[in-house]
Short mmCIF file of C-alpha atoms and ligand atoms in Angstrom, two decimals:
data_model
loop_
_atom_site.label_atom_id
_atom_site.label_comp_id
_atom_site.label_asym_id
_atom_site.label_seq_id
_atom_site.Cartn_x
_atom_site.Cartn_y
_atom_site.Cartn_z
CA MET A 415 -54.34 13.38 31.86
CA SER A 416 -51.60 13.00 29.23
CA PHE A 417 -50.03 9.93 30.87
CA ASP A 418 -51.78 6.85 29.52
CA VAL A 419 -50.51 3.71 31.25
CA HIS A 420 -52.39 1.39 28.91
CA LYS A 421 -50.74 2.96 25.90
CA ILE A 422 -47.36 2.71 27.65
CA ARG A 423 -47.96 -0.99 28.32
CA GLU A 424 -48.41 -1.64 24.61
CA ASP A 425 -44.78 -0.63 24.11
CA PHE A 426 -43.51 -3.41 26.40
CA PRO A 427 -43.95 -6.76 24.61
CA ILE A 428 -42.91 -8.87 27.62
CA LEU A 429 -45.93 -7.64 29.58
CA GLN A 430 -48.07 -9.83 27.30
CA GLU A 431 -46.32 -12.98 28.54
CA LYS A 432 -48.21 -15.57 30.51
CA VAL A 433 -46.63 -17.15 33.58
CA TYR A 434 -48.05 -20.57 34.49
CA GLY A 435 -51.09 -19.61 32.43
CA ASN A 436 -51.62 -16.32 34.30
CA PRO A 437 -50.99 -12.82 32.99
CA LEU A 438 -47.55 -11.62 34.09
CA VAL A 439 -47.66 -9.10 36.94
CA TYR A 440 -44.13 -7.78 36.98
CA LEU A 441 -43.31 -6.06 40.28
CA ASP A 442 -39.55 -6.57 40.38
CA ASN A 443 -38.59 -3.30 38.75
CA GLY A 444 -36.18 -2.35 41.52
CA ALA A 445 -34.02 -5.24 40.33
CA THR A 446 -34.44 -4.50 36.63
CA THR A 447 -37.07 -2.98 34.37
CA GLN A 448 -38.54 -4.35 31.17
CA LYS A 449 -37.68 -2.77 27.82
CA PRO A 450 -39.97 -0.86 25.48
CA MET A 451 -40.04 -1.54 21.72
CA PRO A 452 -38.11 1.62 20.80
CA VAL A 453 -35.15 0.39 22.90
CA ILE A 454 -35.40 -3.18 21.59
CA ALA A 455 -35.67 -1.92 18.00
CA CYS A 456 -32.84 0.56 18.43
CA ILE A 457 -30.42 -2.17 19.57
CA ASN A 458 -31.56 -4.43 16.74
CA ASP A 459 -31.24 -1.64 14.14
CA PHE A 460 -27.83 -0.65 15.41
CA HIS A 461 -26.54 -4.18 14.94
CA ARG A 462 -28.15 -4.39 11.51
CA HIS A 463 -27.07 -1.03 10.12
CA SER A 464 -24.42 0.77 12.17
CA ASN A 465 -22.28 -1.70 14.08
CA SER A 466 -18.61 -0.89 14.20
CA SER A 467 -16.03 -0.19 16.87
CA ILE A 468 -16.10 3.47 17.89
CA HIS A 469 -13.34 6.11 17.92
CA ARG A 470 -10.98 3.85 15.98
CA GLY A 471 -11.79 3.89 12.31
CA VAL A 472 -12.13 6.53 9.65
CA HIS A 473 -14.60 4.40 7.73
CA TYR A 474 -18.29 5.15 7.35
CA LEU A 475 -19.66 2.65 9.88
CA SER A 476 -17.16 3.60 12.56
CA GLU A 477 -18.11 7.23 12.14
CA GLN A 478 -21.80 6.40 12.35
CA ALA A 479 -21.29 4.33 15.49
CA THR A 480 -19.12 7.00 17.10
CA GLU A 481 -21.67 9.68 16.36
CA ALA A 482 -24.49 7.61 17.88
CA TYR A 483 -22.38 6.88 20.98
CA GLU A 484 -21.49 10.54 21.52
CA GLN A 485 -25.09 11.58 20.92
CA ALA A 486 -26.16 9.15 23.66
CA ARG A 487 -23.71 10.85 26.00
CA ILE A 488 -25.32 14.22 25.26
CA THR A 489 -28.81 12.75 25.76
CA VAL A 490 -27.77 11.52 29.22
CA GLN A 491 -26.04 14.83 30.00
CA GLU A 492 -29.22 16.76 29.25
CA PHE A 493 -31.38 14.28 31.17
CA ILE A 494 -29.46 14.69 34.44
CA ARG A 495 -28.56 18.30 33.59
CA ALA A 496 -24.81 17.95 33.81
CA LYS A 497 -22.80 20.99 32.82
CA HIS A 498 -20.53 19.21 30.32
CA SER A 499 -20.94 16.07 28.24
CA HIS A 500 -17.38 15.03 29.17
CA GLU A 501 -18.58 14.70 32.77
CA ILE A 502 -20.66 11.69 31.64
CA ILE A 503 -18.63 8.47 31.72
CA PHE A 504 -20.08 5.25 30.34
CA THR A 505 -19.49 2.31 32.69
CA SER A 506 -21.10 -1.10 32.99
CA GLY A 507 -23.47 0.09 35.74
CA THR A 508 -23.82 1.60 39.19
CA THR A 509 -21.56 -1.03 40.76
CA ALA A 510 -18.76 -0.31 38.29
CA SER A 511 -19.20 3.45 38.71
CA ILE A 512 -18.91 3.32 42.50
CA ASN A 513 -16.00 0.87 42.41
CA GLY A 514 -14.27 3.17 39.92
CA VAL A 515 -14.56 6.19 42.19
CA ALA A 516 -13.59 4.20 45.29
CA PHE A 517 -10.44 3.05 43.49
CA SER A 518 -9.41 6.24 41.71
CA PHE A 519 -10.45 8.76 44.34
CA GLY A 520 -8.97 6.44 46.95
CA GLU A 521 -5.64 6.19 45.12
CA ARG A 522 -5.33 9.94 44.97
CA PHE A 523 -6.89 11.21 48.18
CA VAL A 524 -7.30 8.50 50.84
CA HIS A 525 -4.48 7.65 53.23
CA ALA A 526 -3.99 5.72 56.47
CA GLY A 527 -6.22 7.07 59.22
CA ASP A 528 -8.62 8.84 56.83
CA GLU A 529 -12.37 8.29 57.02
CA ILE A 530 -15.21 7.61 54.57
CA ILE A 531 -18.83 8.07 55.63
CA ILE A 532 -21.69 6.01 54.22
CA THR A 533 -25.20 5.26 55.53
CA GLU A 534 -26.77 2.27 57.23
CA MET A 535 -29.30 1.87 54.41
CA GLU A 536 -26.82 1.48 51.52
CA HIS A 537 -26.96 -1.24 48.90
CA HIS A 538 -23.90 -3.52 49.10
CA ALA A 539 -22.63 -1.75 45.96
CA ASN A 540 -22.15 1.40 48.04
CA ILE A 541 -20.67 -0.39 51.07
CA VAL A 542 -18.21 -3.00 49.89
CA PRO A 543 -16.09 -0.86 47.51
CA TRP A 544 -15.53 1.61 50.38
CA GLN A 545 -14.69 -1.18 52.76
CA MET A 546 -12.19 -2.55 50.25
CA LEU A 547 -10.68 0.91 49.92
CA CYS A 548 -10.45 1.25 53.72
CA GLU A 549 -8.72 -2.12 53.95
CA ARG A 550 -6.25 -1.17 51.22
CA LYS A 551 -5.43 2.18 52.77
CA ASN A 552 -5.93 1.41 56.42
CA ALA A 553 -8.73 3.98 56.52
CA ARG A 554 -11.98 3.84 58.50
CA LEU A 555 -15.63 3.52 57.48
CA LYS A 556 -18.26 5.43 59.45
CA VAL A 557 -22.00 4.99 59.14
CA ILE A 558 -24.95 7.41 59.41
CA PRO A 559 -27.78 5.43 61.04
CA PHE A 560 -31.48 5.46 60.13
CA ASN A 561 -34.41 5.20 62.54
CA ASP A 562 -37.11 2.53 62.58
CA GLU A 563 -39.26 4.61 60.23
CA GLY A 564 -36.50 4.32 57.66
CA ILE A 565 -35.49 7.97 57.93
CA LEU A 566 -31.80 8.81 57.75
CA GLN A 567 -30.52 10.51 60.93
CA VAL A 568 -28.93 13.40 59.10
CA ASP A 569 -28.56 15.31 62.38
CA LYS A 570 -25.92 12.72 63.32
CA LEU A 571 -23.81 13.53 60.26
CA GLU A 572 -22.12 16.63 61.59
CA GLU A 573 -20.70 14.78 64.59
CA LEU A 574 -19.38 12.03 62.29
CA ILE A 575 -17.50 14.52 60.12
CA GLN A 576 -13.86 14.93 61.15
CA ASP A 577 -10.74 16.57 59.71
CA LYS A 578 -9.93 13.17 58.27
CA THR A 579 -13.24 12.66 56.45
CA ARG A 580 -12.38 12.33 52.77
CA LEU A 581 -15.72 11.47 51.12
CA ILE A 582 -19.38 10.82 51.89
CA ALA A 583 -21.29 8.21 49.85
CA VAL A 584 -25.06 8.11 50.13
CA MET A 585 -27.96 6.60 48.21
CA HIS A 586 -30.51 8.98 46.71
CA ALA A 587 -33.42 6.53 46.99
CA SER A 588 -33.36 3.35 49.05
CA ASN A 589 -33.96 0.01 47.32
CA THR A 590 -35.42 -1.48 50.53
CA LEU A 591 -37.06 1.38 52.47
CA ALA A 592 -38.02 3.53 49.47
CA THR A 593 -36.75 6.53 51.45
CA LEU A 594 -35.74 9.54 49.39
CA ASN A 595 -32.76 10.93 51.25
CA PRO A 596 -32.22 14.70 51.63
CA VAL A 597 -29.12 14.61 49.46
CA LYS A 598 -29.05 18.37 48.88
CA GLN A 599 -28.91 18.98 52.61
CA ILE A 600 -26.18 16.36 53.07
CA ILE A 601 -24.15 17.78 50.19
CA SER A 602 -24.36 21.37 51.36
CA LEU A 603 -23.25 20.33 54.86
CA ALA A 604 -20.40 18.23 53.43
CA HIS A 605 -19.26 21.06 51.19
CA ARG A 606 -19.00 23.38 54.18
CA TYR A 607 -16.15 21.07 55.23
CA ASN A 608 -14.86 20.68 51.63
CA ILE A 609 -15.86 17.03 51.56
CA PRO A 610 -17.06 15.62 48.22
CA VAL A 611 -20.22 13.50 48.04
CA LEU A 612 -21.00 10.52 45.82
CA VAL A 613 -24.70 9.84 45.29
CA ASP A 614 -25.95 6.39 44.29
CA GLY A 615 -28.83 7.23 41.94
CA ALA A 616 -29.66 3.67 40.86
CA GLN A 617 -33.15 3.87 42.38
CA SER A 618 -33.88 7.55 41.77
CA VAL A 619 -33.08 8.32 38.12
CA PRO A 620 -35.77 5.96 36.74
CA HIS A 621 -38.46 7.54 38.91
CA MET A 622 -37.93 11.27 39.20
CA SER A 623 -36.32 14.25 37.61
CA VAL A 624 -32.67 14.61 38.63
CA ASP A 625 -30.52 17.71 38.30
CA VAL A 626 -26.93 17.02 39.30
CA GLN A 627 -25.96 20.70 39.16
CA ASP A 628 -28.80 21.75 41.43
CA MET A 629 -28.02 18.82 43.76
CA ASP A 630 -24.35 19.85 43.56
CA CYS A 631 -23.14 16.26 44.03
CA ASP A 632 -19.54 15.53 43.10
CA PHE A 633 -20.21 12.05 41.72
CA PHE A 634 -23.48 10.40 40.70
CA ALA A 635 -23.91 6.77 39.63
CA PHE A 636 -26.77 4.87 37.97
CA SER A 637 -27.60 1.86 35.77
CA GLY A 638 -29.27 1.63 32.37
CA HIS A 639 -31.14 -1.61 33.02
CA LYS A 640 -33.18 -0.13 35.88
CA MET A 641 -34.47 2.67 33.63
CA TYR A 642 -35.80 0.73 30.63
CA GLY A 643 -32.39 0.51 28.96
CA PRO A 644 -30.09 -2.46 28.31
CA THR A 645 -27.97 -4.33 30.86
CA GLY A 646 -24.23 -3.84 31.11
CA ILE A 647 -24.34 -0.08 30.67
CA GLY A 648 -24.45 2.66 33.26
CA ILE A 649 -23.20 6.10 34.07
CA LEU A 650 -20.68 7.74 36.27
CA TYR A 651 -21.20 11.48 36.42
CA GLY A 652 -18.36 13.43 38.00
CA LYS A 653 -17.67 17.11 38.26
CA GLU A 654 -14.97 18.06 35.80
CA LYS A 655 -12.56 19.16 38.52
CA TRP A 656 -12.72 15.77 40.26
CA LEU A 657 -12.49 13.76 37.05
CA ASP A 658 -9.46 15.82 36.08
CA ASP A 659 -7.88 15.26 39.48
CA ILE A 660 -8.26 11.51 39.93
CA PRO A 661 -6.36 8.83 37.96
CA PRO A 662 -8.09 6.44 35.53
CA PHE A 663 -9.51 3.27 37.08
CA GLN A 664 -8.59 1.04 34.16
CA GLY A 665 -5.77 1.10 31.64
CA GLY A 666 -5.97 0.00 28.02
CA GLY A 667 -6.93 1.19 24.57
CA ASP A 668 -8.78 4.47 23.97
CA MET A 669 -7.91 5.97 27.36
CA VAL A 670 -4.40 6.96 26.35
CA ASP A 671 -2.67 9.81 24.54
CA VAL A 672 0.97 8.74 24.07
CA VAL A 673 2.20 5.29 25.10
CA THR A 674 5.85 4.45 25.49
CA PHE A 675 7.42 1.79 27.67
CA GLU A 676 8.74 4.52 29.93
CA LYS A 677 5.54 6.48 30.42
CA THR A 678 1.97 6.78 29.21
CA THR A 679 -0.07 9.97 29.09
CA TYR A 680 -3.82 9.80 29.30
CA ASN A 681 -6.56 10.89 26.97
CA GLN A 682 -8.81 13.84 27.77
CA LEU A 683 -12.17 13.50 29.53
CA PRO A 684 -14.31 11.48 29.24
CA TYR A 685 -12.13 8.93 27.36
CA LYS A 686 -9.58 8.78 30.18
CA PHE A 687 -12.16 6.67 32.03
CA GLU A 688 -13.36 4.54 29.12
CA ALA A 689 -10.63 1.98 28.53
CA GLY A 690 -11.12 -0.76 25.95
CA THR A 691 -13.94 -1.30 23.49
CA SER A 692 -16.82 0.24 25.33
CA ASN A 693 -20.36 -1.07 25.33
CA TYR A 694 -21.34 1.36 22.60
CA VAL A 695 -24.46 -0.60 21.65
CA GLY A 696 -25.57 -0.44 25.28
CA ALA A 697 -24.84 3.28 25.39
CA VAL A 698 -26.96 3.91 22.32
CA GLY A 699 -29.74 1.77 23.82
CA LEU A 700 -29.51 3.74 27.06
CA GLY A 701 -29.80 6.98 25.08
CA LYS A 702 -33.01 5.62 23.52
CA ALA A 703 -34.34 4.63 26.96
CA VAL A 704 -33.73 8.18 28.19
CA GLU A 705 -35.61 9.52 25.16
CA TYR A 706 -38.44 7.15 26.01
CA LEU A 707 -38.60 8.42 29.60
CA VAL A 708 -38.49 12.02 28.42
CA THR A 709 -41.31 11.41 25.96
CA ALA A 710 -43.41 9.68 28.62
CA GLY A 711 -42.71 12.68 30.86
CA ILE A 712 -40.57 11.99 33.92
CA ASN A 713 -42.83 14.10 36.17
CA ASP A 714 -45.94 12.26 34.94
CA VAL A 715 -44.13 8.98 35.55
CA ALA A 716 -43.31 10.15 39.09
CA ASP A 717 -46.97 11.11 39.72
CA HIS A 718 -48.27 7.83 38.35
CA GLU A 719 -45.84 5.79 40.44
CA HIS A 720 -46.61 7.86 43.53
CA ASP A 721 -50.27 7.00 43.08
CA LEU A 722 -49.33 3.30 42.87
CA LEU A 723 -47.24 3.60 46.01
CA GLN A 724 -50.03 5.25 48.02
CA TYR A 725 -52.54 2.71 46.77
CA ALA A 726 -50.27 -0.25 47.59
CA VAL A 727 -49.43 1.04 51.08
CA GLY A 728 -53.14 1.60 51.84
CA ARG A 729 -54.17 -1.86 50.67
CA LEU A 730 -51.29 -3.64 52.44
CA ASP A 731 -51.96 -1.78 55.70
CA ASN A 732 -55.62 -2.80 55.55
CA LEU A 733 -54.77 -6.50 55.53
CA GLY A 734 -53.81 -6.40 59.22
CA TYR A 735 -51.05 -9.03 59.10
CA VAL A 736 -48.50 -7.15 57.02
CA THR A 737 -45.45 -5.36 58.44
CA LEU A 738 -44.20 -2.62 56.14
CA TYR A 739 -40.59 -1.44 56.32
CA GLY A 740 -39.96 2.24 55.66
CA ARG A 741 -42.41 4.98 56.57
CA ALA A 742 -40.46 8.03 55.46
CA PRO A 743 -42.64 10.89 54.22
CA GLN A 744 -40.67 11.20 50.96
CA LYS A 745 -40.52 7.89 49.14
CA THR A 746 -39.91 6.35 45.77
CA SER A 747 -42.19 3.70 44.34
CA LEU A 748 -41.55 0.44 46.13
CA VAL A 749 -42.77 -1.39 49.22
CA THR A 750 -41.04 -4.04 51.29
CA PHE A 751 -42.95 -6.12 53.80
CA THR A 752 -43.31 -9.38 55.70
CA LEU A 753 -46.45 -11.43 56.31
CA ARG A 754 -47.01 -12.56 59.89
CA ASP A 755 -45.77 -16.15 60.44
CA ILE A 756 -44.99 -16.70 56.75
CA HIS A 757 -41.46 -16.88 55.38
CA PRO A 758 -40.84 -14.40 52.52
CA TYR A 759 -39.49 -17.17 50.26
CA ASP A 760 -42.66 -19.23 50.70
CA ALA A 761 -44.81 -16.21 49.87
CA GLY A 762 -42.64 -15.30 46.87
CA MET A 763 -42.81 -18.81 45.45
CA ILE A 764 -46.57 -19.01 45.74
CA LEU A 765 -47.04 -15.54 44.26
CA ASP A 766 -44.83 -16.63 41.36
CA LYS A 767 -47.19 -19.52 40.61
CA MET A 768 -49.90 -16.88 40.18
CA GLY A 769 -47.73 -14.98 37.70
CA ILE A 770 -46.75 -12.29 40.21
CA ALA A 771 -43.04 -11.47 40.18
CA VAL A 772 -41.83 -9.97 43.46
CA ARG A 773 -38.39 -10.06 45.02
CA THR A 774 -37.64 -11.86 48.26
CA GLY A 775 -34.51 -11.83 50.39
CA THR A 776 -32.15 -9.13 51.57
CA HIS A 777 -32.12 -7.09 48.33
CA CYS A 778 -28.33 -6.65 48.64
CA ALA A 779 -28.85 -4.60 51.79
CA GLN A 780 -28.10 -6.95 54.67
CA PRO A 781 -27.51 -4.12 57.17
CA VAL A 782 -31.09 -2.91 56.60
CA MET A 783 -32.47 -6.36 57.34
CA ARG A 784 -30.24 -6.57 60.40
CA HIS A 785 -31.61 -3.23 61.63
CA TYR A 786 -35.08 -4.79 61.79
CA GLY A 787 -33.87 -8.20 63.02
CA ILE A 788 -35.20 -10.04 59.97
CA ASP A 789 -33.37 -12.24 57.49
CA GLY A 790 -35.24 -10.90 54.50
CA ASN A 791 -38.57 -9.54 53.29
CA ILE A 792 -40.73 -9.23 50.17
CA ARG A 793 -40.36 -6.33 47.77
CA ALA A 794 -42.86 -5.09 45.21
CA SER A 795 -41.31 -2.31 43.15
CA PHE A 796 -43.25 -0.33 40.59
CA ALA A 797 -42.46 1.09 37.18
CA MET A 798 -44.31 3.41 34.82
CA TYR A 799 -46.19 0.49 33.21
CA ASN A 800 -47.70 -0.90 36.42
CA THR A 801 -51.35 -0.42 37.27
CA ARG A 802 -53.65 -0.38 40.29
CA GLU A 803 -55.16 -3.60 38.93
CA GLU A 804 -51.77 -5.27 39.28
CA ILE A 805 -51.60 -4.15 42.89
CA ASP A 806 -55.07 -5.66 43.38
CA ALA A 807 -53.68 -8.90 41.92
CA LEU A 808 -50.79 -8.74 44.40
CA ILE A 809 -53.19 -8.23 47.34
CA GLU A 810 -55.38 -11.09 46.14
CA GLY A 811 -52.25 -13.24 45.85
CA ILE A 812 -51.16 -12.34 49.38
CA GLN A 813 -54.64 -13.24 50.69
CA LYS A 814 -54.35 -16.65 49.02
CA VAL A 815 -50.89 -17.16 50.54
CA LYS A 816 -52.36 -16.33 53.94
CA THR A 817 -55.21 -18.80 53.47
CA MET A 818 -52.81 -21.55 52.35
CA PHE A 819 -50.72 -21.05 55.46
CA GLY A 820 -53.81 -21.23 57.62
CA GLY A 821 -54.64 -17.66 58.56
N1 PMP B 1457 -27.46 0.77 44.27
C1 PMP B 1457 -28.76 0.55 44.44
C2 PMP B 1457 -29.55 1.43 45.35
C3 PMP B 1457 -29.39 -0.51 43.78
O1 PMP B 1457 -30.69 -0.75 43.95
C4 PMP B 1457 -28.61 -1.32 42.91
C5 PMP B 1457 -29.24 -2.49 42.16
N2 PMP B 1457 -30.06 -3.31 42.92
C6 PMP B 1457 -27.26 -1.03 42.76
C7 PMP B 1457 -26.73 0.01 43.45
C8 PMP B 1457 -26.38 -1.84 41.86
O2 PMP B 1457 -26.76 -1.67 40.53
P1 PMP B 1457 -26.12 -2.57 39.39
O3 PMP B 1457 -26.31 -3.98 39.82
O4 PMP B 1457 -26.91 -2.22 38.17
O5 PMP B 1457 -24.68 -2.20 39.27
#
């Protein structure tokens, strides 16, 4: 097998850290991933050798920085197989990308009485911006439910679609249920009614190969920090025709063509959506992270993580006192669960003392927790550098938690 997890681990210096004297077992990758040396070195080198504001200067450094920034755009374009590089907009992350579309698309196309459809399993980042839009425009939010297995009830979508439906926003992979939603099916149904679809790819892009043209989504959003890149950088992909049609979401430098006090005309794509000094260092770091994923082999990464998922589910199920949330047949690599009679926060704090980093709480998806009548759960989310041994450590940790709480 070409994928060598031990070799991969050597690239991530933080994995050598000790936590309270124990080896770090980092299972909070759904929140953010650790960074490999090539990404760390790239950011360092950029600051040492190439730093300069992009698109503004004719001097050597500015040209170097601009070239690196635009190359990163092409790297991302090729990675998600977008048709044009100007369909790739650098933002600060998934949240900014979705807010940007909610604002700009909303300004242009959403009016009083119109409807937006989302799903019950969305992250708050794909709920609240649409709610804010609906409040601004006096529009209505509708929700596709999921069943107790964590499977989206796509058969309910057609009855939710009305003449007044303006957009559907759906997550590709769930950050709480791990469900991989049938986005292609949703998009092809939506397009039959000429409704555009935004896909939140924050939890899919790091774990599987994504082809936005094949998916045929109209907008696609994701974050650099969840895919081994830096924080504060992310992507909004939009089909050219939509990006041409909607107004910019921010005004300022770089996004303009001619500015007078009477009227301003906007720059061409993608700059129309990149106002101000962009996070060019982050963009270059994200480009390097994509290269790292490509070199590791995104399909090998997916296979490795799928093995971890299966292994974790099997071991957790065997314990007998664990409730797992999300049993969809197609899943990404995370598990969320509760331990009978033990509060998630207590479990999380004790696991932490053993060096095991898991997430506890609602994971920014309160409606999912409400669906199951819980106020939070525990999440272990896997990345390419995790191992079966680390899952064994998690299980051992859970057994200790259970013993401490008298089980
Ligand atoms: N959507 C999903 C599915 C997520 O998991 C997250 C991050 N937890 C976000 C959106 C928001 O991403 P960011 O905080 O990087 O903007």
